[in-house]
XYZ file of N, CA and C in Angstrom:
654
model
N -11.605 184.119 89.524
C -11.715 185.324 88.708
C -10.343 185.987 88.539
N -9.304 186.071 89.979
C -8.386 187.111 89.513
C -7.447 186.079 88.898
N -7.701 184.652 88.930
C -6.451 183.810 88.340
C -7.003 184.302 86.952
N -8.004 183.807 86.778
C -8.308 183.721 85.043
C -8.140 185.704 84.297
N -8.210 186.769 84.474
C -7.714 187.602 83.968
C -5.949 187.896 84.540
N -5.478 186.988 85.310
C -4.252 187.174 85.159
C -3.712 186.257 83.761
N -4.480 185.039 83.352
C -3.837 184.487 82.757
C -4.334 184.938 81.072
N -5.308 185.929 81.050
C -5.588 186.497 80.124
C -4.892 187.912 79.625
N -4.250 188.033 80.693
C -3.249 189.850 81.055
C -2.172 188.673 80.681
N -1.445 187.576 80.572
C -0.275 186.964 80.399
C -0.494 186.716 78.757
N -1.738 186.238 78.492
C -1.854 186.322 77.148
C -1.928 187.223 75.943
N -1.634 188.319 76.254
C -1.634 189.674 75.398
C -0.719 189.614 74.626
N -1.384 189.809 73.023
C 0.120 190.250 72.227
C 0.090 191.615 71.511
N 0.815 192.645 71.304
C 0.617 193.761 70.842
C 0.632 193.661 69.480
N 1.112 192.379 68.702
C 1.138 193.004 67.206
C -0.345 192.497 67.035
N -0.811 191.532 67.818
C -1.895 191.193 67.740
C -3.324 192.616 68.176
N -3.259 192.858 69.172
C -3.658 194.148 69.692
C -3.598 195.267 68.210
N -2.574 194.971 67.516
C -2.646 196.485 66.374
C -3.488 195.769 65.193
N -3.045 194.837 65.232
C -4.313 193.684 64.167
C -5.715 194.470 63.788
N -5.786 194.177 65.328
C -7.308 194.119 65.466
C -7.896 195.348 65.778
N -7.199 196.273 66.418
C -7.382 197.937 66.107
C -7.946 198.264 64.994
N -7.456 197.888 63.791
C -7.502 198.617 62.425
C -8.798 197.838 62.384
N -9.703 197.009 62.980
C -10.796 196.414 62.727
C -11.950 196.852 63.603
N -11.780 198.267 64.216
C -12.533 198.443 65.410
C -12.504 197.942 66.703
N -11.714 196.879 67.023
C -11.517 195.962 68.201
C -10.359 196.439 69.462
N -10.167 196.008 70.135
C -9.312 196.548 71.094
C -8.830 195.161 72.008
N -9.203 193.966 71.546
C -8.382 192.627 72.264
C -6.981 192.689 71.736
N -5.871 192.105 72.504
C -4.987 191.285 72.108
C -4.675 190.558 72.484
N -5.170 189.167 72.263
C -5.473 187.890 72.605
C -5.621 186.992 71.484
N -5.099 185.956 71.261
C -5.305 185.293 70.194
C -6.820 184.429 70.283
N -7.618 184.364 69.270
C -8.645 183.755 69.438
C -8.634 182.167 70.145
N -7.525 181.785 69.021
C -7.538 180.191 69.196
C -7.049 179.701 70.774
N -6.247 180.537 71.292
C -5.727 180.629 72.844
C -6.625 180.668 73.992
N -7.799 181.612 72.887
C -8.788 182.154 74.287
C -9.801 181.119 73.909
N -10.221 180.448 72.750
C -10.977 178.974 72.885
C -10.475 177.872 73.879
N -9.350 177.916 73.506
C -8.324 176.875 74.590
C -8.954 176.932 75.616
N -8.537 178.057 76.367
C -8.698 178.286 77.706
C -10.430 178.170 78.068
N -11.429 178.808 76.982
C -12.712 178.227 77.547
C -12.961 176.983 77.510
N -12.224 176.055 76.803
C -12.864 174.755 76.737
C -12.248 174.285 78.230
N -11.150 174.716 78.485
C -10.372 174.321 79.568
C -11.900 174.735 81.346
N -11.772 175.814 80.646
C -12.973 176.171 82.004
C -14.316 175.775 82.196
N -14.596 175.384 80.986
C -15.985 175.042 80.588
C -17.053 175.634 81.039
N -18.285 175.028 81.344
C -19.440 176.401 81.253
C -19.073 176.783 82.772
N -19.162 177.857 83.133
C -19.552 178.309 84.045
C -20.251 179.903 84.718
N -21.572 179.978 84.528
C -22.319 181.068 83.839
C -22.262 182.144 84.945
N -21.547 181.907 86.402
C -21.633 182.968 87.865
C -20.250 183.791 86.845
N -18.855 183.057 86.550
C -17.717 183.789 86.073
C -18.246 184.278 84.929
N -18.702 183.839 83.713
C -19.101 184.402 82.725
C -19.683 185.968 83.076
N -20.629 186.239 84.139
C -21.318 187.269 84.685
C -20.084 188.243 85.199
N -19.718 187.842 85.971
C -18.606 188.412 86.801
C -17.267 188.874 85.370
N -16.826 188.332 84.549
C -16.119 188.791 83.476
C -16.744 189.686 82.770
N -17.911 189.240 82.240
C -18.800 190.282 81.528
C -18.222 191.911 82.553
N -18.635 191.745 83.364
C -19.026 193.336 84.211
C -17.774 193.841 84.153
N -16.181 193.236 83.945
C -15.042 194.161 84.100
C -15.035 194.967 82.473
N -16.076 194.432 81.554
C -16.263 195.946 80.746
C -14.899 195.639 80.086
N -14.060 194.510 79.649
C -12.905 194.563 79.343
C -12.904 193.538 77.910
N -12.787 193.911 76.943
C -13.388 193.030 75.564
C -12.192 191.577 75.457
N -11.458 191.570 76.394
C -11.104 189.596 75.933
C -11.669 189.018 77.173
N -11.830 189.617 77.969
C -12.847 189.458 79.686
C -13.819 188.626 78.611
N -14.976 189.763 78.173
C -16.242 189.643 77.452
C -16.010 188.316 77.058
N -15.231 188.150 75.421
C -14.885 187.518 74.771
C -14.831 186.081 75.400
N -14.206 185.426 76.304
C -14.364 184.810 77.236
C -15.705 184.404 78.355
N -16.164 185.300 78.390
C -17.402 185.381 78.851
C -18.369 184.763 78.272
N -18.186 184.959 77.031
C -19.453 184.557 75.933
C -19.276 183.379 75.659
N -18.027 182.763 75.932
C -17.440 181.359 75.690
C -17.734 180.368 76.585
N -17.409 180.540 78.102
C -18.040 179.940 78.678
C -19.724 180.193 79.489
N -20.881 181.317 78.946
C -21.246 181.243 79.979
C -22.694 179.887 78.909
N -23.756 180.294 79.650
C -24.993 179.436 79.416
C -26.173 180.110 78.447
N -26.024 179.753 77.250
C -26.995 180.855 76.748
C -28.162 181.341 77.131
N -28.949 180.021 77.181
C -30.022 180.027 77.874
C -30.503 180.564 79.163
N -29.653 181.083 79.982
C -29.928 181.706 81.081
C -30.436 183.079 81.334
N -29.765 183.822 80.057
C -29.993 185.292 80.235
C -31.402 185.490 80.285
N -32.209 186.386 80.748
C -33.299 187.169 80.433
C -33.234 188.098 79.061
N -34.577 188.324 78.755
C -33.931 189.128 77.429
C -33.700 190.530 77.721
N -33.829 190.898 79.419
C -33.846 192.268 79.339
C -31.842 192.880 79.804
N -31.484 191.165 80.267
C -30.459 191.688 80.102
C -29.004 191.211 79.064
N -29.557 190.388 77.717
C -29.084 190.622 76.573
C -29.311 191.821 75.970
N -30.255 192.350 76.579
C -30.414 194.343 75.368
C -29.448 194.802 76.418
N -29.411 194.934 77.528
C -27.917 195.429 78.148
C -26.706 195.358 77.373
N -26.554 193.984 77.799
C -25.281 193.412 77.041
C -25.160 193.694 75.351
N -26.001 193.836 74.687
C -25.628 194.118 73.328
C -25.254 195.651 73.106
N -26.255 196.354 74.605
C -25.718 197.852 73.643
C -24.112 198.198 74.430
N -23.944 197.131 75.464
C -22.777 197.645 76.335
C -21.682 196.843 74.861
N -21.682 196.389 73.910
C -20.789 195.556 73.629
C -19.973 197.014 72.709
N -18.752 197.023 73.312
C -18.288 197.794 72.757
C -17.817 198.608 71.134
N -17.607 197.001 71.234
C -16.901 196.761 69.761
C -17.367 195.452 68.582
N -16.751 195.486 67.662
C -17.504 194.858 66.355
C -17.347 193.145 66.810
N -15.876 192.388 67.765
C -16.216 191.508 68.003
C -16.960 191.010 68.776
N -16.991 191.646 70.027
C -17.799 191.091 71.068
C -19.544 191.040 71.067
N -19.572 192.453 69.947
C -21.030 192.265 69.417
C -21.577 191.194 68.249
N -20.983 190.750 67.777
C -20.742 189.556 66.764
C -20.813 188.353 67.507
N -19.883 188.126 68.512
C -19.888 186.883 69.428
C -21.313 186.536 70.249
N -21.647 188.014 70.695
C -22.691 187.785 71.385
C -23.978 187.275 70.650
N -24.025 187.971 69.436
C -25.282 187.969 68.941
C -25.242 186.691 68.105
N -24.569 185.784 67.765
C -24.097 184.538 67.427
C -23.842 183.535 68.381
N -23.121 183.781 69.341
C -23.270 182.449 70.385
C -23.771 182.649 71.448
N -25.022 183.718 71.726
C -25.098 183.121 72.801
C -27.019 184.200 72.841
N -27.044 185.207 72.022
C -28.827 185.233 71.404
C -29.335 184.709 70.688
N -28.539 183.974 69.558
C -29.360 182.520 68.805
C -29.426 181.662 69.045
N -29.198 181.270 70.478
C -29.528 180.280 71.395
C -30.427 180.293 72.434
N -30.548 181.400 72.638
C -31.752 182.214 73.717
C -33.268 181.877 73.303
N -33.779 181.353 74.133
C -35.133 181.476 73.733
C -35.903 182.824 73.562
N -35.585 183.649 74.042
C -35.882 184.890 73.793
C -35.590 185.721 72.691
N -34.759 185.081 71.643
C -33.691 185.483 70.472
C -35.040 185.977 69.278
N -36.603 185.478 69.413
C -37.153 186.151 68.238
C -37.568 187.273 68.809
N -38.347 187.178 70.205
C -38.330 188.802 70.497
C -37.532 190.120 70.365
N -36.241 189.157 70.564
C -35.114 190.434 70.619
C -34.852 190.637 69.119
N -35.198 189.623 68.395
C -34.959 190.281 66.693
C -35.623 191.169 66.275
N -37.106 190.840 66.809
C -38.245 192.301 66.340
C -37.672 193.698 66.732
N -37.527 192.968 68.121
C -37.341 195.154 69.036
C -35.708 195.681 68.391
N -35.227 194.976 68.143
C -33.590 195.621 67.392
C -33.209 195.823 66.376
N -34.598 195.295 65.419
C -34.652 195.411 63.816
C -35.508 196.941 63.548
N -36.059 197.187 64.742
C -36.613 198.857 64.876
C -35.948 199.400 65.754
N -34.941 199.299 66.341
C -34.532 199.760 67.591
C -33.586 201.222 66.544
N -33.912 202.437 66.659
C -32.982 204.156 66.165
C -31.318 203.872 66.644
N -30.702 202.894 67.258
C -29.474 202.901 67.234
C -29.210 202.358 66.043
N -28.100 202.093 65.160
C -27.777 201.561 63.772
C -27.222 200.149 64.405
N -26.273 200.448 65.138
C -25.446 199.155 65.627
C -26.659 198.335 66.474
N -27.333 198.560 66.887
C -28.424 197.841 67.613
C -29.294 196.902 66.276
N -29.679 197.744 65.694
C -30.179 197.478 64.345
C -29.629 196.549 63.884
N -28.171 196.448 63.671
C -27.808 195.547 62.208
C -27.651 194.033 63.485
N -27.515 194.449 65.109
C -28.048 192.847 65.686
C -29.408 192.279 65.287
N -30.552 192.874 65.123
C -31.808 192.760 64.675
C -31.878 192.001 63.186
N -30.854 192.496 62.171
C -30.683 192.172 60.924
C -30.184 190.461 60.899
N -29.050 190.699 61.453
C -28.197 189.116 61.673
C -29.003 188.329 62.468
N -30.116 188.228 63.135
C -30.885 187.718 63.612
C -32.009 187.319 62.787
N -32.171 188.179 61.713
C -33.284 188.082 60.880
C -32.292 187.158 59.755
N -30.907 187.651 59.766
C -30.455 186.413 58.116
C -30.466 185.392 58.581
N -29.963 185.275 59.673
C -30.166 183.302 60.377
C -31.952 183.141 60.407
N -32.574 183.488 60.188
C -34.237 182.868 59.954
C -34.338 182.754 58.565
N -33.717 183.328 57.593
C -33.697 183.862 56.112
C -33.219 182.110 55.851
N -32.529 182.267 56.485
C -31.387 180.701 55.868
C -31.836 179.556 56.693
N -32.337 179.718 58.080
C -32.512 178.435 58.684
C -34.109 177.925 58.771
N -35.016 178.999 59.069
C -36.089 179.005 59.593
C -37.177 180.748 58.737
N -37.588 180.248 57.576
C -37.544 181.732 56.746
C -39.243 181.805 56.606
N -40.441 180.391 57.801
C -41.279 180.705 57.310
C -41.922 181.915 58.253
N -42.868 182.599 57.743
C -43.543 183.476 58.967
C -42.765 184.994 58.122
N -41.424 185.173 57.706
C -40.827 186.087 57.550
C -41.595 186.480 56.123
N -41.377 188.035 56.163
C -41.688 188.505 54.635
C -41.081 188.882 54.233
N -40.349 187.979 52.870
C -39.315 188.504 52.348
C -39.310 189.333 51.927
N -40.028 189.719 50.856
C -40.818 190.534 49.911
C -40.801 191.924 50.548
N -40.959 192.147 51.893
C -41.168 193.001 52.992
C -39.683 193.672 53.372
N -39.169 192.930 53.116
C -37.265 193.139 53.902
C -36.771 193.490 52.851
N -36.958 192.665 51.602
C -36.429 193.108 50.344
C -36.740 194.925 50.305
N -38.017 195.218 50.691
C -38.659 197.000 49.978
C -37.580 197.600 51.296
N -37.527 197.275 52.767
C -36.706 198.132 53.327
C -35.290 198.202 52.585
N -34.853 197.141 52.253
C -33.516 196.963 51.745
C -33.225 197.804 51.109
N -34.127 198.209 49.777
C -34.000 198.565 48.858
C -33.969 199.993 48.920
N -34.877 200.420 50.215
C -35.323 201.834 50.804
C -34.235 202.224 51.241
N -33.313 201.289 52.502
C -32.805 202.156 53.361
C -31.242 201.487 53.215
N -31.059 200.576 52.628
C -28.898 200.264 52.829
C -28.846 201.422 52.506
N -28.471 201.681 51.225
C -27.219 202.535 50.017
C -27.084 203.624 51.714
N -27.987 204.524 52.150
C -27.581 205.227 53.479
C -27.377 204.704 54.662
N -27.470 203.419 54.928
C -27.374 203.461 56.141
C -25.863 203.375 56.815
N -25.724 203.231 58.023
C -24.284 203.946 58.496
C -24.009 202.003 58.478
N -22.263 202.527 58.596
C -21.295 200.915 58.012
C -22.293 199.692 58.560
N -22.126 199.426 59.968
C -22.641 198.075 60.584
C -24.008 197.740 60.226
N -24.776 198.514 60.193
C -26.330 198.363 60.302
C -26.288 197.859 58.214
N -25.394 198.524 57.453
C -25.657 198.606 55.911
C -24.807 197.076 55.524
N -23.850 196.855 56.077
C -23.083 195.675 56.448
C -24.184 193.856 56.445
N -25.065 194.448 57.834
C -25.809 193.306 58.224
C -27.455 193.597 57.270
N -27.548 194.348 56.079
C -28.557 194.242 55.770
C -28.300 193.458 54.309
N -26.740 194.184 53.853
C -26.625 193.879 52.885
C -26.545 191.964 52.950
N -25.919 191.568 53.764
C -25.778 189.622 54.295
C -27.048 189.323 53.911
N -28.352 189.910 54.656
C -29.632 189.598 54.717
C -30.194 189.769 53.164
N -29.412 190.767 52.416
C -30.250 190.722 50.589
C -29.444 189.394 50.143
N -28.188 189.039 50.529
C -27.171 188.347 49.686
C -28.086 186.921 50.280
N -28.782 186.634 51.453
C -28.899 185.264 51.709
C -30.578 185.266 51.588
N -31.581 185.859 50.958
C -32.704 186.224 50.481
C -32.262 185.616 49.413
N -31.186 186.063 48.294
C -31.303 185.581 47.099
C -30.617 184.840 47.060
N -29.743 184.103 47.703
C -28.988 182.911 47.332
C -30.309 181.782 48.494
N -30.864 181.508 49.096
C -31.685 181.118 49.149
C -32.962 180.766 48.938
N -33.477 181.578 48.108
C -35.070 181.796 47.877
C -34.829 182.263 46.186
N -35.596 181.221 45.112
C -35.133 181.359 43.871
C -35.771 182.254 43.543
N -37.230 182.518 44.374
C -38.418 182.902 44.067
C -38.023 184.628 44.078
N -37.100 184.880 44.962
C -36.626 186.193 45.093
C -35.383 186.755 44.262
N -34.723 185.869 44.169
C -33.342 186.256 43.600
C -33.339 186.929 42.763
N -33.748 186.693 41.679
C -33.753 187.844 40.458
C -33.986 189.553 41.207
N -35.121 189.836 41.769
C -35.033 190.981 42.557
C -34.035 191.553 43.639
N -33.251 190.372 44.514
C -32.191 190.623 44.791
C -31.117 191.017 44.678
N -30.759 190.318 43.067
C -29.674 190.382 42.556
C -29.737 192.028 42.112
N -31.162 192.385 41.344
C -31.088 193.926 41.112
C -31.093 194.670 41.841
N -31.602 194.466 42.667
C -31.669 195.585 44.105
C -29.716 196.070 44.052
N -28.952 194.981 44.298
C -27.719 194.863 44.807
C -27.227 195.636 43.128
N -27.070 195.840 42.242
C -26.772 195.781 41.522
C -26.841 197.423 41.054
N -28.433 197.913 41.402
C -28.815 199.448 41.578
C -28.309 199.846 42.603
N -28.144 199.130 44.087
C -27.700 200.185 44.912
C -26.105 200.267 45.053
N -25.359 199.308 44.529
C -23.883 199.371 44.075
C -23.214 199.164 45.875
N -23.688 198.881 46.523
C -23.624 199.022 48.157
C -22.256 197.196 48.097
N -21.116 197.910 48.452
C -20.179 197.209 48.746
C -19.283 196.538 47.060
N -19.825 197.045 46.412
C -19.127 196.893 45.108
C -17.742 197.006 44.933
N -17.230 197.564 45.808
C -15.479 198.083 45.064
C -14.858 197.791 46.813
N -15.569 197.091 47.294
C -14.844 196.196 48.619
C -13.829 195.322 48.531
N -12.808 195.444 48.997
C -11.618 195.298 48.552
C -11.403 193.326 49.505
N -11.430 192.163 48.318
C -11.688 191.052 48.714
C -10.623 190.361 48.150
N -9.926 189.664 49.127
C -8.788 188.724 49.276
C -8.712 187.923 48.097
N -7.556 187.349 47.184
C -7.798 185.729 46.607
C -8.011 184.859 47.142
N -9.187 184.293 46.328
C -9.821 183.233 47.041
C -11.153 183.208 48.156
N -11.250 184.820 48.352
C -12.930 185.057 48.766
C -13.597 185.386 48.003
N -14.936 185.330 48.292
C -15.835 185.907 47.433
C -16.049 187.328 48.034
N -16.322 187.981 46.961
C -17.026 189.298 47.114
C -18.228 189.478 48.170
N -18.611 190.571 48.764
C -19.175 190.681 49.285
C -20.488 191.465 48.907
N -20.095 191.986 48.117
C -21.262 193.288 46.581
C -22.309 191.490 46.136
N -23.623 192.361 46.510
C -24.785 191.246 46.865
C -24.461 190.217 45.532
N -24.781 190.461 44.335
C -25.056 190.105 43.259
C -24.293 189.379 43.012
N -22.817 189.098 42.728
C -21.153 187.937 42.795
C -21.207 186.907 44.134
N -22.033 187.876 45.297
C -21.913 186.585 46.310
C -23.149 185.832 46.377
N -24.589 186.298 45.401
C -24.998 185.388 45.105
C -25.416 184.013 44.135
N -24.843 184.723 42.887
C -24.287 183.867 42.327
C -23.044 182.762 42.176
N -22.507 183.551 43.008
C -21.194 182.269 43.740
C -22.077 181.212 44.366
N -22.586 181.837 45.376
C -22.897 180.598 46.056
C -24.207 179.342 45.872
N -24.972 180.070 44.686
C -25.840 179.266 44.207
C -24.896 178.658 43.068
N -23.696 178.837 42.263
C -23.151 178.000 41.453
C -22.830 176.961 42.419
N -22.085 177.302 43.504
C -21.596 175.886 44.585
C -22.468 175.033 45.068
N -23.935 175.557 45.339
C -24.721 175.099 45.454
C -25.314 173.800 44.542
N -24.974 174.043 42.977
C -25.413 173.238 42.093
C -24.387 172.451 41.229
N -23.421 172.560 42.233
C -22.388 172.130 42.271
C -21.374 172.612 40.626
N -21.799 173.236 39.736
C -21.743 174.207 38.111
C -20.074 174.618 38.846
């Protein structure tokens, strides 16, 4: 333990550290460095635990890398998600290591109602990976009327992970799209988001028609 956060305290870079500030984050650690080093350690789910608890987001980050997904209980992934400080480590978690959980549909129900927002939009990203991988049982039709009810207000993260969930409703499901595309279109939610050359937009309606043109190869 104290070798491996010494060699993570050796890995710090500050321009990196100001990077990722302006993104809500507080690591400075290069990602690709801190993959290195988990592949180097490989699983081991007692340190993963023991990193987790120093509460320190490239600790975490690391943590989530090597530990065992499958191990957690789900009562203490709702720990760990509301302890996650920040936008990466809550991203990491809820991507590598609760959509691997067998417990990962329970925890989608209780966090897709859960009154925190940031709790919420884990509930959401849990619900777009069923949208895209596994979409039967779900009501689209159902997610679409909250959508439509509650983004344009909801606070950044939670309006963030709902808006993904309209954009992959209609770039997946033809049967929906047309309603998608308007929904996104009336609620104007991420429209004037300021997107790199060479990405796509993130404003529902451009990123779903992007990706159903690639899709059909047009």
């Amino acid at each position: 333990m104290a070798e491996v956060l010494a060699e993570l305290a050796a890995m710090e870079d500050p321009k990196a550290r100001e990077v990722n500030r302006r993104h809500g984050d507080d690591h400075g650690v290069n990602l690709s460095s801190l993959r290195a080093l988990a592949k180097r350690l490989k699983t081991q789910q007692e340190l993963a635990r023991q990193l987790w608890e120093t509460a320190d987001s490239s600790a975490r980050l690391l943590a989530i890398l090597i530990c065992r997904p499958k191990a957690f209980a789900s009562e203490e992934l709702d720990i760990m998600l509301r302890e996650a400080r920040t936008p990466k480590v809550h991203d990491w978690l809820v991507n590598y290591v609760v959509r691997k959980n067998p417990h990962s549909e329970a925890l989608r129900l209780a966090w897709s109602a859960d009154p925190d927002p940031v709790v919420a939009s884990a509930g959401w990203a849990l619900t777009t990976e069923r949208v895209a991988r596994k979409p039967e049982g779900l009501d689209l039709a159902g997610l679409l009327d909250v959508i439509e009810a509650e983004m344009r207000n909801a606070p950044d993260r939670l309006q963030w992970a709902m808006n993904h969930c309209l954009a992959q409703i209609g770039i997946e499901h033809a049967e929906h799209r047309a309603r998608a595309i308007g929904i996104g279109e009336r609620l104007e939610v991420l429209k004037d988001y300021p997107t790199s050359p060479g990405c796509t937009s993130p404003f529902a309606p451009i990123w779903i028609n992007e990706m159903v043109r690639r899709q059909h190869g047009q």
